[in-house]
């Protein structure tokens, strides 16, 4: 399984998720929002419109890490990703 992780190397939750995914043997494609303005711009576009982020927006959060499955489905729940392996 390959998972895209959208996050930041400055975010402790992102770093923890990356470690857990690698320990589980899951192939990771990391989109580091702190290092790529094009990735940040694409992420913000989704964050501002996707219902997945409704509570995040309401609470003033960022919504990272975000996990994107190979089929394009997104989740903010690391346990969902780990259990899908």
Short mmCIF file of N, CA and C in Angstrom, two decimals, residues 52-82:
data_model
loop_
_atom_site.label_atom_id
_atom_site.label_comp_id
_atom_site.label_asym_id
_atom_site.label_seq_id
_atom_site.Cartn_x
_atom_site.Cartn_y
_atom_site.Cartn_z
N UNK A 52 -14.58 17.27 4.53
CA UNK A 52 -13.72 16.61 5.51
C UNK A 52 -13.12 17.61 6.49
N UNK A 53 -12.91 18.83 6.02
CA UNK A 53 -12.25 19.86 6.83
C UNK A 53 -13.21 20.81 7.53
N UNK A 54 -14.49 20.53 7.50
CA UNK A 54 -15.46 21.44 8.10
C UNK A 54 -15.15 21.73 9.56
N UNK A 55 -14.92 20.70 10.36
CA UNK A 55 -14.62 20.90 11.78
C UNK A 55 -13.26 21.58 11.95
N UNK A 56 -12.31 21.24 11.10
CA UNK A 56 -10.98 21.85 11.17
C UNK A 56 -11.09 23.35 10.94
N UNK A 57 -11.83 23.72 9.90
CA UNK A 57 -12.01 25.15 9.60
C UNK A 57 -12.73 25.85 10.75
N UNK A 58 -13.78 25.22 11.26
CA UNK A 58 -14.58 25.80 12.34
C UNK A 58 -13.73 26.06 13.58
N UNK A 59 -12.79 25.15 13.84
CA UNK A 59 -11.95 25.27 15.04
C UNK A 59 -10.64 26.00 14.79
N UNK A 60 -10.45 26.50 13.57
CA UNK A 60 -9.24 27.27 13.26
C UNK A 60 -7.99 26.43 13.12
N UNK A 61 -8.16 25.14 12.82
CA UNK A 61 -7.01 24.25 12.68
C UNK A 61 -6.41 24.27 11.29
N UNK A 62 -5.35 23.52 11.13
CA UNK A 62 -4.68 23.41 9.84
C UNK A 62 -5.18 22.17 9.10
N UNK A 63 -5.34 21.07 9.83
CA UNK A 63 -5.82 19.83 9.21
C UNK A 63 -4.72 18.94 8.70
N UNK A 64 -3.57 18.97 9.36
CA UNK A 64 -2.48 18.07 9.01
C UNK A 64 -2.09 17.25 10.22
N UNK A 65 -1.62 16.07 9.98
CA UNK A 65 -1.40 15.46 8.69
C UNK A 65 -2.71 14.98 8.05
N UNK A 66 -2.70 14.99 6.76
CA UNK A 66 -3.79 14.45 5.95
C UNK A 66 -3.23 13.26 5.18
N UNK A 67 -4.04 12.22 5.08
CA UNK A 67 -3.61 10.99 4.43
C UNK A 67 -4.47 10.75 3.19
N UNK A 68 -3.82 10.50 2.07
CA UNK A 68 -4.53 10.27 0.82
C UNK A 68 -4.22 8.84 0.36
N UNK A 69 -5.28 8.03 0.26
CA UNK A 69 -5.14 6.66 -0.21
C UNK A 69 -4.90 6.64 -1.71
N UNK A 70 -4.48 5.51 -2.21
CA UNK A 70 -4.20 5.36 -3.65
C UNK A 70 -5.44 5.64 -4.50
N UNK A 71 -6.63 5.38 -3.95
CA UNK A 71 -7.87 5.61 -4.71
C UNK A 71 -8.33 7.07 -4.64
N UNK A 72 -7.56 7.94 -3.96
CA UNK A 72 -7.89 9.35 -3.86
C UNK A 72 -8.68 9.74 -2.63
N UNK A 73 -9.14 8.74 -1.87
CA UNK A 73 -9.89 9.02 -0.65
C UNK A 73 -8.96 9.61 0.39
N UNK A 74 -9.46 10.60 1.16
CA UNK A 74 -8.66 11.29 2.17
C UNK A 74 -9.22 11.03 3.57
N UNK A 75 -8.32 11.05 4.52
CA UNK A 75 -8.71 10.96 5.92
C UNK A 75 -7.72 11.76 6.75
N UNK A 76 -8.17 12.16 7.92
CA UNK A 76 -7.29 12.81 8.89
C UNK A 76 -6.94 11.85 10.03
N UNK A 77 -7.38 10.60 9.91
CA UNK A 77 -7.27 9.60 10.96
C UNK A 77 -6.16 8.59 10.66
N UNK A 78 -5.06 8.70 11.38
CA UNK A 78 -3.93 7.80 11.18
C UNK A 78 -4.33 6.35 11.43
N UNK A 79 -5.14 6.10 12.44
CA UNK A 79 -5.55 4.72 12.75
C UNK A 79 -6.31 4.09 11.60
N UNK A 80 -7.09 4.89 10.89
CA UNK A 80 -7.80 4.38 9.70
C UNK A 80 -6.81 3.89 8.66
N UNK A 81 -5.74 4.62 8.48
CA UNK A 81 -4.71 4.24 7.51
C UNK A 81 -4.01 2.97 7.97
N UNK A 82 -3.62 2.94 9.23
CA UNK A 82 -2.90 1.76 9.74
C UNK A 82 -3.76 0.51 9.69
#
